[in-house]
XYZ file of C-alpha atoms in Angstrom:
340
model
C -13.613 9.107 8.074
C -11.433 12.094 9.348
C -13.677 11.135 12.875
C -12.770 7.655 12.742
C -9.331 8.400 12.059
C -9.205 10.667 15.248
C -10.315 7.470 17.082
C -6.855 5.730 16.165
C -5.268 8.835 17.050
C -7.021 8.421 20.643
C -6.008 4.852 20.750
C -2.402 5.377 20.072
C -2.804 7.918 22.688
C -4.314 5.426 25.591
C -1.514 3.151 24.314
C 1.052 5.707 25.605
C 2.181 6.375 21.975
C 1.247 9.879 21.352
C 3.429 12.883 21.311
C 3.660 15.002 24.586
C 2.243 18.750 24.333
C 5.620 20.152 24.219
C 7.250 17.639 22.055
C 3.637 18.463 19.669
C 4.670 21.821 19.632
C 8.023 21.911 18.856
C 7.521 19.307 16.111
C 4.466 21.485 14.742
C 6.572 24.429 14.390
C 9.435 22.275 13.041
C 7.550 20.721 9.924
C 4.219 22.701 9.412
C 6.066 24.961 6.290
C 7.005 21.405 4.675
C 3.605 20.438 4.430
C 1.204 21.761 1.663
C -1.258 24.293 3.389
C -4.489 22.354 3.060
C -2.892 18.994 4.124
C -2.062 20.298 7.538
C -4.119 18.335 10.027
C -3.493 17.240 13.801
C -3.423 13.904 12.793
C -0.042 14.355 11.299
C 1.350 15.104 14.974
C 0.343 11.737 16.202
C 2.808 8.762 16.623
C 1.217 5.515 16.199
C 3.027 2.757 18.095
C 4.648 1.302 14.999
C 8.442 0.848 16.418
C 7.498 -2.362 18.257
C 6.102 -5.936 18.142
C 3.856 -5.357 21.050
C 2.926 -1.802 19.631
C 1.945 -3.317 16.460
C -0.130 -6.070 17.967
C -2.047 -3.494 19.983
C -2.975 -1.719 17.348
C -3.948 -4.353 14.948
C -7.147 -4.634 17.740
C -8.497 -1.432 16.206
C -11.717 -1.900 14.598
C -11.145 -0.735 11.217
C -14.522 -1.658 8.965
C -16.248 1.567 10.009
C -13.387 3.938 9.238
C -12.775 2.752 5.411
C -16.791 2.398 4.510
C -17.926 0.901 1.802
C -20.032 2.731 -0.521
C -23.457 2.434 -1.420
C -24.244 0.466 -4.394
C -21.203 -1.965 -3.988
C -21.502 -5.674 -2.538
C -18.840 -6.984 -0.163
C -18.242 -11.005 0.049
C -15.469 -12.638 1.511
C -13.706 -16.156 0.139
C -11.202 -18.169 1.687
C -8.897 -19.744 -0.794
C -5.935 -21.853 -1.055
C -5.358 -24.387 1.038
C -3.561 -27.925 0.334
C 0.283 -27.038 -0.130
C -0.497 -23.300 0.602
C -1.855 -21.509 3.449
C -5.376 -20.277 3.082
C -6.012 -16.691 2.175
C -9.323 -14.594 2.864
C -10.290 -12.766 0.103
C -12.534 -9.110 -0.101
C -14.323 -8.937 -3.055
C -15.990 -5.390 -3.930
C -18.409 -5.659 -7.116
C -20.359 -2.879 -8.253
C -24.486 -3.329 -8.960
C -24.740 -4.401 -12.503
C -21.606 -5.289 -13.305
C -20.791 -6.027 -16.905
C -18.967 -9.450 -17.774
C -16.125 -9.815 -17.981
C -14.578 -6.807 -16.676
C -11.299 -5.980 -15.609
C -10.219 -6.927 -11.834
C -7.974 -4.346 -9.223
C -5.922 -6.811 -7.109
C -5.235 -4.711 -4.210
C -2.772 -4.916 -1.311
C -3.448 -2.979 1.958
C -0.807 -0.863 3.813
C 0.716 -0.694 6.894
C 4.552 -1.469 6.988
C 4.347 -4.925 6.582
C 3.076 -4.894 10.489
C 0.034 -3.672 10.812
C -3.639 -3.159 8.538
C -6.003 -5.445 7.073
C -8.014 -6.107 3.889
C -10.778 -3.883 4.935
C -8.862 -0.799 4.468
C -9.265 -1.572 1.038
C -13.190 -0.843 1.389
C -13.625 2.874 0.381
C -11.009 3.088 -2.124
C -11.718 -0.630 -3.508
C -15.545 0.348 -3.686
C -15.013 3.674 -5.519
C -12.886 1.879 -8.278
C -15.926 -1.160 -8.393
C -18.302 1.696 -8.695
C -16.969 4.195 -11.094
C -14.916 1.745 -13.241
C -17.309 -1.302 -13.078
C -14.754 -3.507 -12.453
C -14.259 -6.180 -9.728
C -12.017 -5.420 -6.645
C -10.491 -8.351 -4.823
C -8.149 -7.173 -1.491
C -6.267 -9.768 0.036
C -5.459 -10.476 3.656
C -2.370 -11.393 3.938
C -0.344 -12.490 7.088
C 1.452 -9.788 9.045
C 5.400 -9.652 10.253
C 6.960 -9.989 12.805
C 5.169 -13.180 13.385
C 5.072 -14.070 10.110
C 7.989 -12.443 7.999
C 9.027 -12.760 4.320
C 8.197 -14.814 2.436
C 4.921 -15.530 4.353
C 2.996 -12.021 3.175
C 3.859 -12.367 -0.308
C 3.111 -15.879 -1.032
C -0.109 -15.110 0.587
C -0.826 -12.224 -2.056
C 0.596 -14.593 -4.984
C -2.153 -17.594 -3.788
C -4.787 -15.043 -3.874
C -3.894 -13.665 -7.237
C -3.627 -16.911 -8.980
C -7.002 -17.936 -7.416
C -8.463 -14.916 -9.226
C -6.597 -15.977 -12.433
C -7.675 -19.581 -12.164
C -11.228 -18.842 -11.375
C -11.664 -16.030 -13.766
C -14.930 -16.980 -15.966
C -16.425 -17.861 -12.222
C -16.042 -14.407 -11.165
C -16.619 -13.084 -14.874
C -13.269 -10.913 -15.226
C -10.814 -10.708 -18.386
C -7.598 -12.663 -17.593
C -6.230 -10.525 -19.684
C -7.224 -7.290 -17.638
C -5.730 -7.867 -14.216
C -3.944 -5.169 -12.405
C -2.297 -5.282 -8.672
C -2.116 -2.274 -6.853
C -1.376 -1.304 -3.138
C -0.515 1.471 -0.750
C 2.850 1.721 1.198
C 3.623 -1.603 2.392
C 1.076 -2.654 -0.055
C 2.590 -1.002 -2.970
C 5.793 -2.520 -2.415
C 4.358 -5.903 -2.152
C 1.998 -5.206 -5.529
C 5.223 -4.306 -7.017
C 7.156 -7.526 -6.017
C 4.201 -9.755 -6.526
C 4.049 -8.196 -10.555
C 8.141 -9.184 -10.353
C 6.938 -12.772 -9.016
C 4.111 -13.234 -11.587
C 6.192 -12.334 -14.361
C 8.916 -14.953 -13.489
C 6.703 -17.937 -12.654
C 4.254 -17.201 -15.839
C 1.467 -18.122 -14.583
C -0.647 -14.688 -14.271
C -0.429 -12.327 -16.842
C -0.629 -8.695 -15.377
C -1.639 -5.468 -17.307
C -0.621 -3.010 -14.592
C 0.651 -2.103 -11.426
C -0.603 0.607 -9.477
C 2.114 1.794 -6.609
C 0.616 4.409 -4.199
C 3.811 5.614 -2.306
C 5.502 1.939 -2.152
C 7.948 0.964 0.500
C 10.083 -0.252 -2.359
C 13.663 -0.243 -0.298
C 14.940 -1.417 3.029
C 18.338 0.559 2.075
C 16.527 3.612 2.988
C 16.509 2.386 6.236
C 20.292 2.914 6.816
C 20.538 6.447 5.060
C 22.411 8.939 7.428
C 20.415 12.100 6.160
C 16.497 11.913 5.184
C 16.654 15.590 4.367
C 12.831 17.176 4.040
C 11.316 13.189 4.133
C 10.029 10.697 6.332
C 9.553 14.142 9.354
C 5.552 13.846 8.900
C 3.378 10.317 9.207
C 5.870 7.203 8.441
C 9.259 7.987 9.884
C 12.589 6.760 9.588
C 12.151 4.529 13.306
C 8.939 2.931 12.102
C 10.440 2.271 8.806
C 13.283 0.161 10.538
C 10.924 -2.023 12.495
C 9.204 -2.694 9.560
C 11.582 -3.726 7.170
C 13.490 -5.738 10.293
C 10.323 -7.414 11.076
C 9.569 -8.189 7.295
C 12.759 -9.538 6.577
C 13.457 -11.127 9.767
C 16.982 -9.457 9.875
C 18.677 -5.720 9.643
C 17.830 -3.707 6.658
C 20.514 -2.748 4.379
C 22.762 -5.561 4.311
C 24.888 -6.256 1.118
C 22.279 -9.064 -0.015
C 18.751 -10.139 0.371
C 16.626 -13.426 -0.544
C 15.016 -13.130 -4.239
C 11.568 -11.092 -4.258
C 12.179 -9.838 -0.413
C 12.781 -6.369 -1.568
C 11.110 -4.427 -4.394
C 14.208 -2.464 -5.586
C 17.042 -5.159 -4.893
C 15.636 -6.766 -8.356
C 18.373 -6.278 -11.016
C 16.339 -6.801 -14.206
C 13.208 -5.227 -14.543
C 12.327 -5.809 -18.185
C 9.154 -7.044 -19.112
C 7.318 -6.008 -16.066
C 3.809 -4.578 -16.567
C 3.340 -0.445 -17.042
C 3.118 1.325 -13.838
C 1.468 4.170 -12.238
C 3.734 5.439 -8.947
C 2.423 8.197 -6.905
C 4.254 9.982 -3.947
C 4.762 13.069 -1.813
C 7.771 14.667 -1.760
C 8.120 15.298 1.539
C 7.083 11.097 1.929
C 10.048 8.987 3.366
C 9.609 6.801 0.421
C 10.050 9.863 -2.149
C 13.514 9.047 -3.300
C 13.181 5.274 -3.754
C 10.151 5.423 -5.447
C 11.598 7.839 -7.893
C 14.401 5.607 -8.282
C 12.321 2.658 -9.028
C 10.343 4.367 -11.630
C 13.768 5.780 -13.415
C 15.095 2.186 -13.301
C 11.724 0.957 -14.455
C 11.895 3.203 -17.679
C 14.981 2.533 -18.359
C 14.090 -1.094 -18.746
C 11.777 -0.156 -20.965
C 8.385 -0.301 -18.791
C 5.626 2.594 -19.288
C 5.668 4.438 -15.992
C 3.321 7.413 -14.991
C 4.802 9.311 -12.134
C 2.917 11.861 -10.030
C 4.768 13.925 -7.427
C 2.925 15.782 -5.283
C 4.294 18.967 -3.327
C 4.074 18.897 0.557
C 2.148 15.580 0.753
C 2.902 13.246 3.575
C 2.858 9.662 3.740
C -1.009 8.711 3.929
C -2.301 12.330 3.597
C -4.590 10.774 0.772
C -6.253 8.715 3.581
C -6.091 11.029 6.183
C -7.471 14.222 4.271
C -9.312 12.912 0.940
C -11.079 15.872 0.726
C -8.095 18.382 0.439
C -7.977 19.549 -2.853
C -4.601 17.969 -3.706
C -5.389 14.793 -2.511
C -8.686 14.697 -4.503
C -6.810 15.007 -7.628
C -4.297 12.613 -6.858
C -7.040 9.956 -6.092
C -8.571 10.888 -9.143
C -5.279 10.162 -11.180
C -5.307 6.491 -9.519
C -8.844 6.148 -10.935
C -7.599 7.710 -14.426
C -4.994 5.296 -14.377
C -6.922 1.976 -13.626
C -9.571 3.275 -16.372
C -6.841 3.370 -19.016
C -5.505 -0.072 -17.967
C -8.872 -2.069 -16.917
C -11.806 -0.748 -19.242
C -12.101 -1.775 -22.723
């Protein structure tokens, strides 16, 4: 995986997005001590072009399937669902050999700041979940901003989720054991999808797995980010991502309902949550605040904060001891929620 991710870094460099040698050395000195020793990688010092529509579209052309290999013993199929009054949505289904039916199901939403990424990014993690827990994993291919701003991506996610619930018998899943999850922007979409599903009352969810979720547009307008956001997803990328998704500048006094996870006032009745984030991740403060608000609303929350963990380190360096523990914690939480 590391070799493939280096290819992405090289592609970014070809696009003129990599930092210069002088800037790299300076940035390395500035941030090295922030990052946990086992998480220091040259990949952290590469700027991907995620601050413009042109750069985002260029990154979308990078082939992702080889970067996220599917574990052996897991089959992958695709289904296009929706139609009629709903935009068709492609789902990637990951199933382990010999899955006992009905099983639980994880509905997974990929990250990418709302502007890049693909459902195939869920292959490695989704395949592991399917294999180790004996469940079905469904990864959704939602439309991306700025070409398709809110509410299109969220409605795509809901279309796929509703289809899974409606076809539970066909899929061999227990409709009472459906969890949603995602990382980064996908984590924010998963959290908001849980809110939407709760309010529409059509799909009961048993759990939400939120991996460093992109949950609050107001982080963009903070004057001081302190130790956070200096590695990986940074304030400039965050501004572009939220502006693209919302279709207007972030941090305004009001936003449309369901546009921003953390803007919801009433969090009562939402499914139990697992939230994981690093303490130098740009989303650290907003994620902890959301966890606290969920708890105050009576929602059980398992919060994991990893010292010195940058945004996306679990994907970039999955073999690092802290990331092995972080990824194992995700699996353990899903096992408790989905395995009868």
